[in-house]
PDB file of C-alpha atoms and ligand atoms in Angstrom:
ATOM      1  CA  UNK B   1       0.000   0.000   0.000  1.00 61.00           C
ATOM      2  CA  UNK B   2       1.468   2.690  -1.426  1.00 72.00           C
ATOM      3  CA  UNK B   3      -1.029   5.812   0.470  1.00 82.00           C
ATOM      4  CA  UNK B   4      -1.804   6.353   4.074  1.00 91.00           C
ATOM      5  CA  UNK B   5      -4.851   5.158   4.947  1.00 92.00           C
ATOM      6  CA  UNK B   6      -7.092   7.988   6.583  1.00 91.00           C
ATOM      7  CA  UNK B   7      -9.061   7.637   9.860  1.00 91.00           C
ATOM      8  CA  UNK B   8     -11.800   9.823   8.529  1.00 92.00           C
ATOM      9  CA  UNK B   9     -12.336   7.902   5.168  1.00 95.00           C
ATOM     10  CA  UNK B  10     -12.711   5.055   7.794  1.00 92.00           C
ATOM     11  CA  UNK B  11     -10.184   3.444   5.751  1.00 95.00           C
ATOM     12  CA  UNK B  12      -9.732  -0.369   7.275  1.00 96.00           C
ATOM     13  CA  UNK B  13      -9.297  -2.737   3.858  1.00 97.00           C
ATOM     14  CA  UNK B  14     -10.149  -6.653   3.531  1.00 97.00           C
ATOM     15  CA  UNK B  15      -7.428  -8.134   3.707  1.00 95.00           C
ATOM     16  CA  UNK B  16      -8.748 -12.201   3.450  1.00 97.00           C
ATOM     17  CA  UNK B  17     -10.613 -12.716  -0.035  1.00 98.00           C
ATOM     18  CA  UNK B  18     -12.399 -15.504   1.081  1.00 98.00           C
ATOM     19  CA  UNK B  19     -14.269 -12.612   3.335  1.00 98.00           C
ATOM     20  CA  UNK B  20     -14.792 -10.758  -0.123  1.00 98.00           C
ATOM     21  CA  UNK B  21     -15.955 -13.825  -2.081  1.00 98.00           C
ATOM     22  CA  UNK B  22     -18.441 -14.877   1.013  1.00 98.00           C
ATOM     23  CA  UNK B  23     -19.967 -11.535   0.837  1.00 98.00           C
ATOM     24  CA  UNK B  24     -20.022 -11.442  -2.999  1.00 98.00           C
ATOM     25  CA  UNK B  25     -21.985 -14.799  -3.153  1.00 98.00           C
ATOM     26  CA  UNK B  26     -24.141 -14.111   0.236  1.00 98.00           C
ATOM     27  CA  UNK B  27     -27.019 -13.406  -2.607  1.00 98.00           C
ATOM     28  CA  UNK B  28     -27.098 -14.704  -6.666  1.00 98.00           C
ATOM     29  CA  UNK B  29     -26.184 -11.577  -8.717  1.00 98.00           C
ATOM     30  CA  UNK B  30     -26.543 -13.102 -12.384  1.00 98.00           C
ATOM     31  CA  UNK B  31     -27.989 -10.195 -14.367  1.00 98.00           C
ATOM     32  CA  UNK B  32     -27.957  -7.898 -11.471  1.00 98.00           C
ATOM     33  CA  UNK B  33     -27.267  -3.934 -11.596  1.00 98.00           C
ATOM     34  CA  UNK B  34     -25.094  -3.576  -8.162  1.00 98.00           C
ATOM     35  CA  UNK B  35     -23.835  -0.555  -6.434  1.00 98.00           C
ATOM     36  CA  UNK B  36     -20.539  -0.975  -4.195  1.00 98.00           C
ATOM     37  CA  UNK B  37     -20.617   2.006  -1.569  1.00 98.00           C
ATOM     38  CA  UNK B  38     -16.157   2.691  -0.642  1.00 98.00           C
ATOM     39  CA  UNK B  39     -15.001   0.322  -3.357  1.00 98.00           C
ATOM     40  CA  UNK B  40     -11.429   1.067  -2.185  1.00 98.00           C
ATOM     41  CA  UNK B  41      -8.676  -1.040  -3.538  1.00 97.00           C
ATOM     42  CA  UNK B  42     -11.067  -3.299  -5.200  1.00 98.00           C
ATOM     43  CA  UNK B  43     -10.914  -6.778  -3.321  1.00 98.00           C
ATOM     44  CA  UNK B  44     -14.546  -6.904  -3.058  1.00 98.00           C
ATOM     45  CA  UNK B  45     -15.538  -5.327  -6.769  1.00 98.00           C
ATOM     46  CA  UNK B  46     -13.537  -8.036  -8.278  1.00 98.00           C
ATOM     47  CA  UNK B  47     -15.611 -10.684  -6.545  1.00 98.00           C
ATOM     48  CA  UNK B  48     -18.954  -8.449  -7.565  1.00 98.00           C
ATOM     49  CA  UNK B  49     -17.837  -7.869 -11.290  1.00 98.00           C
ATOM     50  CA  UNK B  50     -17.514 -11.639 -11.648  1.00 98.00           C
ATOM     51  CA  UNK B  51     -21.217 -12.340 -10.393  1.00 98.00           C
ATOM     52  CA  UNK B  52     -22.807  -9.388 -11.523  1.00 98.00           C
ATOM     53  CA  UNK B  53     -24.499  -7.755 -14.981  1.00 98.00           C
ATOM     54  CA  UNK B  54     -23.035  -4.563 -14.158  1.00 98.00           C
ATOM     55  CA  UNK B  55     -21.034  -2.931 -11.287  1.00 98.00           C
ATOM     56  CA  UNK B  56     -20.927   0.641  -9.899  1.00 98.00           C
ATOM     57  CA  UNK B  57     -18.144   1.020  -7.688  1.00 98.00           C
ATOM     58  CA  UNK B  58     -18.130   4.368  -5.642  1.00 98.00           C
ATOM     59  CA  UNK B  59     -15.121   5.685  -3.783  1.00 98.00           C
ATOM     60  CA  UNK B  60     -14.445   9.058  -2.129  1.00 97.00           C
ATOM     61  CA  UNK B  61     -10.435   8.759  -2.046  1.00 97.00           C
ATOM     62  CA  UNK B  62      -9.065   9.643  -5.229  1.00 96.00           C
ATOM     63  CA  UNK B  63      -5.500   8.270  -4.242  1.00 96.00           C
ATOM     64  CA  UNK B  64      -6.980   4.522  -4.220  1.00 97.00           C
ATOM     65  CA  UNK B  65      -8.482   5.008  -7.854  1.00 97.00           C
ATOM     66  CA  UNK B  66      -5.505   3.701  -9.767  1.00 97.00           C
ATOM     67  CA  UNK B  67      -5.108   0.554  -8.164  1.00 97.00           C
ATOM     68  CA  UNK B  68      -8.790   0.286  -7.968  1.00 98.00           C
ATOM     69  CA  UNK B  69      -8.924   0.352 -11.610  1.00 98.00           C
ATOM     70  CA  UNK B  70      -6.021  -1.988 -12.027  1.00 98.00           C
ATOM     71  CA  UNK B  71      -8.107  -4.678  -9.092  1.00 98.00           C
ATOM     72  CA  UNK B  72     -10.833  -4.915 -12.119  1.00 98.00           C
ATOM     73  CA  UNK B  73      -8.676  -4.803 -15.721  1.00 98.00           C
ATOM     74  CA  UNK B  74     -10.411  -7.763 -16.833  1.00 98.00           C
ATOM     75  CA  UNK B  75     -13.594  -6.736 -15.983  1.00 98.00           C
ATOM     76  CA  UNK B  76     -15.551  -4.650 -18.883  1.00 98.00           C
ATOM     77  CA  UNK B  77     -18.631  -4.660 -16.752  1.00 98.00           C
ATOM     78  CA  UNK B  78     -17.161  -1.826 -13.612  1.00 98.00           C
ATOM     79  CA  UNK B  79     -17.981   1.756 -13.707  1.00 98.00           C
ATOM     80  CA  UNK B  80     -15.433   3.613 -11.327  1.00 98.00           C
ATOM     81  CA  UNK B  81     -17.288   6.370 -10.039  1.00 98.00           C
ATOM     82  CA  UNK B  82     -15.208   8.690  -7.802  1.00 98.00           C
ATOM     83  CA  UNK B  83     -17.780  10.407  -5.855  1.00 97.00           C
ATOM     84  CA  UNK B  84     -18.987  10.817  -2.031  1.00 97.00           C
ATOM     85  CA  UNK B  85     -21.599   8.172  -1.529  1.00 97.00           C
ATOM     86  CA  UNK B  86     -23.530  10.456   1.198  1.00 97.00           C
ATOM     87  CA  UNK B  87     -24.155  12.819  -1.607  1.00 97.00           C
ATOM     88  CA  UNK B  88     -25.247   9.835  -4.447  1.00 97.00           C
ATOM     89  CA  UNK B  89     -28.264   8.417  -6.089  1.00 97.00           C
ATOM     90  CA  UNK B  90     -28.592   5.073  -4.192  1.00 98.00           C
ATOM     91  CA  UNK B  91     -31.853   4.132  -6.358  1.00 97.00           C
ATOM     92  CA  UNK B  92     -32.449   2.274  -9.488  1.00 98.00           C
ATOM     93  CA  UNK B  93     -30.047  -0.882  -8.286  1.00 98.00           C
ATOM     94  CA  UNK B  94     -30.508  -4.644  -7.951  1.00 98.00           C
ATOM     95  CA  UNK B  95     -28.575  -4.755  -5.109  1.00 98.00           C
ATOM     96  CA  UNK B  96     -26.384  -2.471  -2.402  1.00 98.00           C
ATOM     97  CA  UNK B  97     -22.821  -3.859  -1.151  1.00 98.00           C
ATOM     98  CA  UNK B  98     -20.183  -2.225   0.757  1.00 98.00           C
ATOM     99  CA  UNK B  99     -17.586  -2.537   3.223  1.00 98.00           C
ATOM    100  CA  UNK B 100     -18.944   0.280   5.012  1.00 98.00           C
ATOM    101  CA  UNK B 101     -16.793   2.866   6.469  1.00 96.00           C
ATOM    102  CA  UNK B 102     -17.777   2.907   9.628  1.00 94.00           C
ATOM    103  CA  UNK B 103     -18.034   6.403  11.404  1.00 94.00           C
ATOM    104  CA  UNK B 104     -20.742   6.700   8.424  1.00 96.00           C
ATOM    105  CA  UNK B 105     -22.852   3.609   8.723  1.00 97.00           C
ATOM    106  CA  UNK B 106     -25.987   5.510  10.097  1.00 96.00           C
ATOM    107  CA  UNK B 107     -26.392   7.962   7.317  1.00 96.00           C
ATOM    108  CA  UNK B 108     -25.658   5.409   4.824  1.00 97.00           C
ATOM    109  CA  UNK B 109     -27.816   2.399   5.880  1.00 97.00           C
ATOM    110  CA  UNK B 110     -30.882   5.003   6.247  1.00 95.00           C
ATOM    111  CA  UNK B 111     -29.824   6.384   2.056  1.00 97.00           C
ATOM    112  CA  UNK B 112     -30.058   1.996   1.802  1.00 97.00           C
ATOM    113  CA  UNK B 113     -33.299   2.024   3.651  1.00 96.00           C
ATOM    114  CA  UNK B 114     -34.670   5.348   1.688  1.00 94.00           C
ATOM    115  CA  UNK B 115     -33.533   3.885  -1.622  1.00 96.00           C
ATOM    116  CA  UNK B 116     -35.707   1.781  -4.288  1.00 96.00           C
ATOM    117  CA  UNK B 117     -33.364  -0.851  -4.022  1.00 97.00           C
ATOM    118  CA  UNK B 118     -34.009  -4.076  -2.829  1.00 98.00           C
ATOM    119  CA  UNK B 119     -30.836  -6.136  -1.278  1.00 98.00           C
ATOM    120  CA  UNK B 120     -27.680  -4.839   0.475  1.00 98.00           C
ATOM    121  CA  UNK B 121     -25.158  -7.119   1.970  1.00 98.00           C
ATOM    122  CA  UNK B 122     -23.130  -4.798   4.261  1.00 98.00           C
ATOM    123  CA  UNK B 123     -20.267  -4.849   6.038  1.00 98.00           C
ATOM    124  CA  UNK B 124     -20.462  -3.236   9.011  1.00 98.00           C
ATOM    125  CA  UNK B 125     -19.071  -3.200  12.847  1.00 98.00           C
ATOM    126  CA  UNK B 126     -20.067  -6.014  15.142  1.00 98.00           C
ATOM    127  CA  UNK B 127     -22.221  -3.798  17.530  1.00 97.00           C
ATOM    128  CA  UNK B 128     -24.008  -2.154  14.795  1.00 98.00           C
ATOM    129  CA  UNK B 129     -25.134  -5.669  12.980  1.00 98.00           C
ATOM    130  CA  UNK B 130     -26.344  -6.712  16.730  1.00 98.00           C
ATOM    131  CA  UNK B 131     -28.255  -3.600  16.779  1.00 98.00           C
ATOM    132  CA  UNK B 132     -29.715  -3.877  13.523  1.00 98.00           C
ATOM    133  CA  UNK B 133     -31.443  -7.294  14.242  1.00 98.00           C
ATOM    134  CA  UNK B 134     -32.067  -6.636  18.122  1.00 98.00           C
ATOM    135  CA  UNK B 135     -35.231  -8.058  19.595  1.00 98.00           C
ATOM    136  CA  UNK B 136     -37.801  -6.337  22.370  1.00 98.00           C
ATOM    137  CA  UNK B 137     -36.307  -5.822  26.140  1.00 97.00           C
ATOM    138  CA  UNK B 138     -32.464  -6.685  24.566  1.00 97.00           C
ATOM    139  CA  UNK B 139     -29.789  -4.112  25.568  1.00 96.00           C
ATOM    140  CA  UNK B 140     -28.663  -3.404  21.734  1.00 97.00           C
ATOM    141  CA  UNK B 141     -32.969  -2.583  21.258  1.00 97.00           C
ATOM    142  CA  UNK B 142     -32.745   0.628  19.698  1.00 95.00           C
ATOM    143  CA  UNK B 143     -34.705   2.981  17.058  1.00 94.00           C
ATOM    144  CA  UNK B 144     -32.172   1.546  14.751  1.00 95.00           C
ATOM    145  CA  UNK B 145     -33.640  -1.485  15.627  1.00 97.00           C
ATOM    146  CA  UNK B 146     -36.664  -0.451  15.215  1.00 96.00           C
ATOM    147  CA  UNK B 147     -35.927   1.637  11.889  1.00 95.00           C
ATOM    148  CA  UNK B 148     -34.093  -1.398  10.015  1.00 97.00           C
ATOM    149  CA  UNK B 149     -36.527  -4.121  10.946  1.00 96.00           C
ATOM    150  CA  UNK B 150     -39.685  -2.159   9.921  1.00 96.00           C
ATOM    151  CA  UNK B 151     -37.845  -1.724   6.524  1.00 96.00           C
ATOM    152  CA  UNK B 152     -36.546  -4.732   5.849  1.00 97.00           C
ATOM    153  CA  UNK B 153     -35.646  -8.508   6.834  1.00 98.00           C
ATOM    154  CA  UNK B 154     -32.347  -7.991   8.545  1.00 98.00           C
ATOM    155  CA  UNK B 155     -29.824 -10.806   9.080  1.00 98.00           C
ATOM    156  CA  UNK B 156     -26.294 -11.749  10.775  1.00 98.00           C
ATOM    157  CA  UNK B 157     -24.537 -13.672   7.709  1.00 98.00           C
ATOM    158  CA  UNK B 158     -21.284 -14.337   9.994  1.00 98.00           C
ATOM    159  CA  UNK B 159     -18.770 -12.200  11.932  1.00 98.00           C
ATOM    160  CA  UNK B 160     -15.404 -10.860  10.303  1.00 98.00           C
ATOM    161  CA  UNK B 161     -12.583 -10.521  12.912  1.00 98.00           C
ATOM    162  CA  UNK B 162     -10.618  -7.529  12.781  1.00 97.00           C
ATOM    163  CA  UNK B 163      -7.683  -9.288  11.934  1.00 97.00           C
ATOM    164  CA  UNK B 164      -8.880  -9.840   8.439  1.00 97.00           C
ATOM    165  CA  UNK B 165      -8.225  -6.098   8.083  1.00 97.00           C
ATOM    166  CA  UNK B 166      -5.473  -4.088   7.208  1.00 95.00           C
ATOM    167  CA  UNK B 167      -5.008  -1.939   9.188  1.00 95.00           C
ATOM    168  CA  UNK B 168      -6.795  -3.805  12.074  1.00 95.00           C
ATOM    169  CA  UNK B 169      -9.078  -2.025  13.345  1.00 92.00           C
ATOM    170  CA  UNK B 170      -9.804  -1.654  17.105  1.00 92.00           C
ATOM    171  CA  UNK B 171     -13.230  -3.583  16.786  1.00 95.00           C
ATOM    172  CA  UNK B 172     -14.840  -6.884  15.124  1.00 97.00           C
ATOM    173  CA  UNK B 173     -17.055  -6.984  11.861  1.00 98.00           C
ATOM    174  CA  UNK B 174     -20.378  -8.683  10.619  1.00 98.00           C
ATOM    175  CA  UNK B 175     -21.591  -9.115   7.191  1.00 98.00           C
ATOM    176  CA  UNK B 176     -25.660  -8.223   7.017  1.00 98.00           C
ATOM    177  CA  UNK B 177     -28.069  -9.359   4.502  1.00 98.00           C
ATOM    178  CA  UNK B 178     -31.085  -6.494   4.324  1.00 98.00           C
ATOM    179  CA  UNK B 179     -33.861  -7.729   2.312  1.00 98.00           C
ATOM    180  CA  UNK B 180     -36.572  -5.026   1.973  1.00 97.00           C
ATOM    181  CA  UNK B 181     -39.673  -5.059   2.435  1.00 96.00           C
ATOM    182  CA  UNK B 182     -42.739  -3.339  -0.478  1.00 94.00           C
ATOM    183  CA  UNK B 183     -44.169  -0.127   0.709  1.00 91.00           C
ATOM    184  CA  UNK B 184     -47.134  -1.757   1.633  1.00 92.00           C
ATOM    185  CA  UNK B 185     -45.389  -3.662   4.203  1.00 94.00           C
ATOM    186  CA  UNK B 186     -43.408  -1.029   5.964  1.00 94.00           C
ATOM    187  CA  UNK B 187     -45.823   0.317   9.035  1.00 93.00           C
ATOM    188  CA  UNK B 188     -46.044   4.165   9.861  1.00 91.00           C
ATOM    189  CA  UNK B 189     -44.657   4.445  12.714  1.00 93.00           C
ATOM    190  CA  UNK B 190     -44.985   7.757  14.296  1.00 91.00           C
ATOM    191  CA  UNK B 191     -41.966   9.575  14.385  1.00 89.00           C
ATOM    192  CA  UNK B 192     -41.919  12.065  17.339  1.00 89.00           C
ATOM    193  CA  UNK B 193     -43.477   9.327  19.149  1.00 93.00           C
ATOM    194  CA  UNK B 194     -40.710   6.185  18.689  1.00 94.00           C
ATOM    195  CA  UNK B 195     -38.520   9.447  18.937  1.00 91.00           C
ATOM    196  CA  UNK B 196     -39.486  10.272  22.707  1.00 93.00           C
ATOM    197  CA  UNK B 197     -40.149   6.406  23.450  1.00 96.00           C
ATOM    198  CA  UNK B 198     -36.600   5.781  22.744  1.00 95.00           C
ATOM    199  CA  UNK B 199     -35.161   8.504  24.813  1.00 94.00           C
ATOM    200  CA  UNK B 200     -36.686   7.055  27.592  1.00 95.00           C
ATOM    201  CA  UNK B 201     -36.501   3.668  27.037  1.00 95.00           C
ATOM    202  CA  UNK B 202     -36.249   1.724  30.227  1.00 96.00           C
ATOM    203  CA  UNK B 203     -39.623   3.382  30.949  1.00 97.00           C
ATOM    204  CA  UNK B 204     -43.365   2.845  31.161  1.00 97.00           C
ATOM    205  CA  UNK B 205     -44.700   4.520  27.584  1.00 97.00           C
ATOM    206  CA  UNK B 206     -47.057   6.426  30.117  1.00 96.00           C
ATOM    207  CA  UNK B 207     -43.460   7.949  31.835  1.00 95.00           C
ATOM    208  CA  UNK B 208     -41.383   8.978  28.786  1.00 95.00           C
ATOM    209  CA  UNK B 209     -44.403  10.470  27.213  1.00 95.00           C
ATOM    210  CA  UNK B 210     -44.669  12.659  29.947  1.00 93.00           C
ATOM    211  CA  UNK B 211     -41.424  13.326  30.038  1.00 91.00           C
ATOM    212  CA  UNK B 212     -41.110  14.093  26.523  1.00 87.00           C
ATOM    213  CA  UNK B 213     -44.362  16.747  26.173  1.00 81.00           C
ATOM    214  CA  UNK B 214     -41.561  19.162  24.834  1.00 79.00           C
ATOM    215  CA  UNK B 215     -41.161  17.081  21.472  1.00 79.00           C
ATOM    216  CA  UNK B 216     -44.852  17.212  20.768  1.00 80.00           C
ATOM    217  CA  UNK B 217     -45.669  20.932  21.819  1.00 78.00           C
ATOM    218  CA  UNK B 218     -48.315  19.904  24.246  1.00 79.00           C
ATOM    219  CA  UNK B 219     -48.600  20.942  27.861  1.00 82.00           C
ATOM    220  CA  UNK B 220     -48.607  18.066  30.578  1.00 85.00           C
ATOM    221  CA  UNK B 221     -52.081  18.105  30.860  1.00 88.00           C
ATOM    222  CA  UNK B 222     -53.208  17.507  27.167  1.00 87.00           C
ATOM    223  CA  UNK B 223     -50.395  14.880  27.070  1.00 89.00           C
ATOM    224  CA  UNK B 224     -52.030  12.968  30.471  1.00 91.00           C
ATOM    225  CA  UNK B 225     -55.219  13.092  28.676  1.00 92.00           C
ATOM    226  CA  UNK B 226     -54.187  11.326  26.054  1.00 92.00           C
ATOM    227  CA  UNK B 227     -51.927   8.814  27.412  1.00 94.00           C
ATOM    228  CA  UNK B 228     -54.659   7.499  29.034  1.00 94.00           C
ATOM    229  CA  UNK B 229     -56.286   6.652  25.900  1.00 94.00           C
ATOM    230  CA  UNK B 230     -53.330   4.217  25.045  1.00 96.00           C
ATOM    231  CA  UNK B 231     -53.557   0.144  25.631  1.00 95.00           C
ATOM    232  CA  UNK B 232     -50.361   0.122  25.855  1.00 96.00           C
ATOM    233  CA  UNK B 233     -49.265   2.645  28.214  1.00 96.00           C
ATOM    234  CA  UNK B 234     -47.897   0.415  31.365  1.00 97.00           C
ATOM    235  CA  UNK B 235     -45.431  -1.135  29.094  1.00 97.00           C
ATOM    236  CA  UNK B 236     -41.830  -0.250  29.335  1.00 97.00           C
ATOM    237  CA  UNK B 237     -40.957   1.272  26.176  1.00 97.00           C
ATOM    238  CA  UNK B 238     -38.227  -1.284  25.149  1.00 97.00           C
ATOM    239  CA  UNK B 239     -40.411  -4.050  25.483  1.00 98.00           C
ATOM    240  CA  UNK B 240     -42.304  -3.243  22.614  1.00 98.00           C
ATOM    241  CA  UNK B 241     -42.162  -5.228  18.872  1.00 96.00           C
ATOM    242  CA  UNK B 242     -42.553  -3.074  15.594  1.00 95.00           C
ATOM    243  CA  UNK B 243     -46.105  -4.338  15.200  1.00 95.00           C
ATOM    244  CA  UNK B 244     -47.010  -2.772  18.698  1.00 97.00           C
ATOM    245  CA  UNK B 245     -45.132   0.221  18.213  1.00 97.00           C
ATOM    246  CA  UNK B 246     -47.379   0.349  15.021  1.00 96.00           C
ATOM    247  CA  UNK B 247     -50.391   0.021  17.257  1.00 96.00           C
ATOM    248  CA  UNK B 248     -49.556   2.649  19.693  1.00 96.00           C
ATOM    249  CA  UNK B 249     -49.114   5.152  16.794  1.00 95.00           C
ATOM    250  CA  UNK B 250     -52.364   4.770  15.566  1.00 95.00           C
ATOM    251  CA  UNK B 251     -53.735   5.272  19.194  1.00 96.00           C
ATOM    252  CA  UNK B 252     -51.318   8.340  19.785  1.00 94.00           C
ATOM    253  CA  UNK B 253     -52.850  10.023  16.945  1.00 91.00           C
ATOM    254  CA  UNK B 254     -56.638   9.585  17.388  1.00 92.00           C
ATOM    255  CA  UNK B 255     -55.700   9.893  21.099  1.00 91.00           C
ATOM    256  CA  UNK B 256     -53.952  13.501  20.164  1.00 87.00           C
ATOM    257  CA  UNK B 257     -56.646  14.565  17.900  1.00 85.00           C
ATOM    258  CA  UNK B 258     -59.727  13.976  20.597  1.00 86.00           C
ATOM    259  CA  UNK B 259     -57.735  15.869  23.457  1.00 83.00           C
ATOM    260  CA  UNK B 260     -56.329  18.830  21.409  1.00 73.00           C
ATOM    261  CA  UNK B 261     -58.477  19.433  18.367  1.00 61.00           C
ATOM    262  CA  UNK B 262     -54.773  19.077  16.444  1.00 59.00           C
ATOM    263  CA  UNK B 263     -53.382  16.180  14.316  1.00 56.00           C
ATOM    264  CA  UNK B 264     -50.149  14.654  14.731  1.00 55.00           C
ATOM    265  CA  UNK B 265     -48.200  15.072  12.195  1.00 54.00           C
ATOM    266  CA  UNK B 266     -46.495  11.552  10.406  1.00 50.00           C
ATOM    267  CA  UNK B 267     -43.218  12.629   8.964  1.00 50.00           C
ATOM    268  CA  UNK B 268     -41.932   9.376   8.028  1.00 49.00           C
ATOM    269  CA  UNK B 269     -38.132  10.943   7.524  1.00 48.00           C
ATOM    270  CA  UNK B 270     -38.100  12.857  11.002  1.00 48.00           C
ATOM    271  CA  UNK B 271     -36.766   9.549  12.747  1.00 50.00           C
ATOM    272  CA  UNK B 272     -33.659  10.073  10.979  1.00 50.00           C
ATOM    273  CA  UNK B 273     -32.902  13.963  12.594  1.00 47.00           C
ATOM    274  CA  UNK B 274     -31.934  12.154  16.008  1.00 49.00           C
ATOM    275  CA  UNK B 275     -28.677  10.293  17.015  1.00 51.00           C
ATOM    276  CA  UNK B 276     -29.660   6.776  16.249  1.00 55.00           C
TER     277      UNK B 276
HETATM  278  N1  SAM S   1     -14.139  -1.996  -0.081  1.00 74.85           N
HETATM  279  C1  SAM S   1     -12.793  -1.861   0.386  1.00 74.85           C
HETATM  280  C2  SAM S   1     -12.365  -3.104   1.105  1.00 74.85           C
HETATM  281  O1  SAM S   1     -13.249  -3.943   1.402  1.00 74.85           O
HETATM  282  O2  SAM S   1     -11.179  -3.255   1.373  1.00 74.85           O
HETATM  283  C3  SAM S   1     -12.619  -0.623   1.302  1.00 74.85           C
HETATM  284  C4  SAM S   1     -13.418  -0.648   2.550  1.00 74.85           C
HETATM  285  S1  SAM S   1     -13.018   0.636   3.697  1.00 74.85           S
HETATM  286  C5  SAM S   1     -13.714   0.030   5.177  1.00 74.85           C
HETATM  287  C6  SAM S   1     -14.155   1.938   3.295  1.00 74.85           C
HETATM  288  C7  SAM S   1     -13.926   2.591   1.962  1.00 74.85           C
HETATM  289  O3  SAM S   1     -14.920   3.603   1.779  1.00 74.85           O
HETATM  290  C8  SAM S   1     -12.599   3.291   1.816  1.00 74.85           C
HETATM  291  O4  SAM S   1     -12.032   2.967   0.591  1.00 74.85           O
HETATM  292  C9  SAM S   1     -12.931   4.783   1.873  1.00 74.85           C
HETATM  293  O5  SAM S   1     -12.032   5.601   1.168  1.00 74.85           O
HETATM  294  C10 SAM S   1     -14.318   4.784   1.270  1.00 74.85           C
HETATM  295  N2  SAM S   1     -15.156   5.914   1.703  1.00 74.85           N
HETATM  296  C11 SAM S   1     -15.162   6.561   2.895  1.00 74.85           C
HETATM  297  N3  SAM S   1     -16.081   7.521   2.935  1.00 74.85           N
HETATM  298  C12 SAM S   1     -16.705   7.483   1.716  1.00 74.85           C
HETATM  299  C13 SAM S   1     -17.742   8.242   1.123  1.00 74.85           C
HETATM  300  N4  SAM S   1     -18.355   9.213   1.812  1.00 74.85           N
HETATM  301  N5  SAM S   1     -18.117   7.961  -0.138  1.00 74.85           N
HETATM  302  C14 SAM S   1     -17.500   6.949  -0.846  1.00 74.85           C
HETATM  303  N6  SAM S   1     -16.507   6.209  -0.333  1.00 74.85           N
HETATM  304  C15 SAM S   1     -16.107   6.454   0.928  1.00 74.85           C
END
């Protein structure tokens, strides 16, 4: 390696190929139209550009294009795209991959989730893939959680060590299948309200609602009034599945709109405004 790598590119590369082919093969690519988010040095596009119809490899760090281009000679199939993936069109794809650089996996798996595409196989740190599939009343239960699983069918595929990396980095890896769901699938979820549940988590519902009447601009009293409307309201906040959280929304707002006169407001991207 001829460059330094830098910290903020979050620039750890595969070093083991049999860690690129796994991910390559985790789903079948024939005729697929993939998008590789920090193609870097290339280990991983040469696996995709095998497999795939057509490979767009993205990658911020102009000093790794060269031997980028040189991983993927044989290949007539890879469009090199230098380019800052937070700022690109994630739509219109077959199918996501990336070895994520990780100080920018939140913004990047919610452009996934946003996008019309339908598979990514990530890599991504340990803690965050346990996050991403955490269950009810778990420690790692989080609006991530939350976020990924009402999106999408989110699975563990196996865990990288960081030795396989160069340089190592301080913590261990996982490789995570997202399958997405259709529209129709994906409940609305109430934004300020999984926003205020979350905060408060190891609460009853009833307790962080009241303790989060700022985020709703409703005085105490309106927001008693309608917390006493809810089923659910005894239940601490992390014990609750994406199908009750689903519930509890549609409570909240007919609950909202019979003690105040006003409608919540569903703003399906406000979720993603909070540290997640
Ligand atoms: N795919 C390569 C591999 O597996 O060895 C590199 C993975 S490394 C963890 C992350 C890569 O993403 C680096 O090449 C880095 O330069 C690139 N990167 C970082 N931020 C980026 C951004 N905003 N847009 C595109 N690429 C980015």
């Amino acid at each position: 390696m001829q460059f330094r790598p830098l910290k903020r590119f979050g620039q750890c590369f595969l070093d083991d190929e049999s860690v690129a082919e796994q991910i390559a093969e985790t789903i079948e690519l024939d005729g697929k139209n993939v998008l590789e988010i920090g193609a870097g040095t290339g280990i991983l596009t040469a696996f995709l550009a095998a497999r795939a119809k057509k490979v767009t490899a993205l990658e911020v760090d102009a000093r790794l294009i060269p031997e980028l281009r040189q991983s993927v000679l044989e290949f007539d199939n890879v469009e090199i795209v230098r380019a800052d993936a937070l700022y690109s069109e994630f739509s219109g794809y077959d199918a996501v991959f990336g070895n994520l650089p990780y100080n920018i996996s939140t913004p990047l798996l919610l452009k996934i989730i946003e996008s019309n595409s339908p598979f990514a196989v990530l890599m991504v740190q340990k803690e965050f893939a346990q996050r991403l599939v955490a269950k009810p009343d778990s420690r790692e239960y989080s609006r991530l959680s939350v976020l990924a699983q009402n999106n999408a069918s989110v699975s563990i595929i196996s865990f990288v060590p960081a030795s396989c990396f160069s340089p190592s980095p301080r913590v261990d890896s996982a490789i995570v299948l997202l399958e997405k769901k259709r529209a129709s699938q994906v409940n609305k979820l109430d934004a300020a309200l999984i926003n205020s549940l979350f905060q408060h988590k190891n609460q009853t519902v009833r307790n962080a609602l009241m303790h989060s009447a700022g985020n709703f601009g409703f005085g105490k009293e309106e927001i008693k009034k309608a917390v006493a409307k809810l089923s659910l309201s005894e239940r601490r906040a992390c014990s609750l599945a994406v199908e009750e959280l689903t519930l509890l929304s549609d409570e909240w707002k007919r609950a909202i709109k019979a003690t105040t006169k006003k409608k919540t407001v569903f703003n399906p991207t406000l979720i993603r405004y909070l540290p997640l």
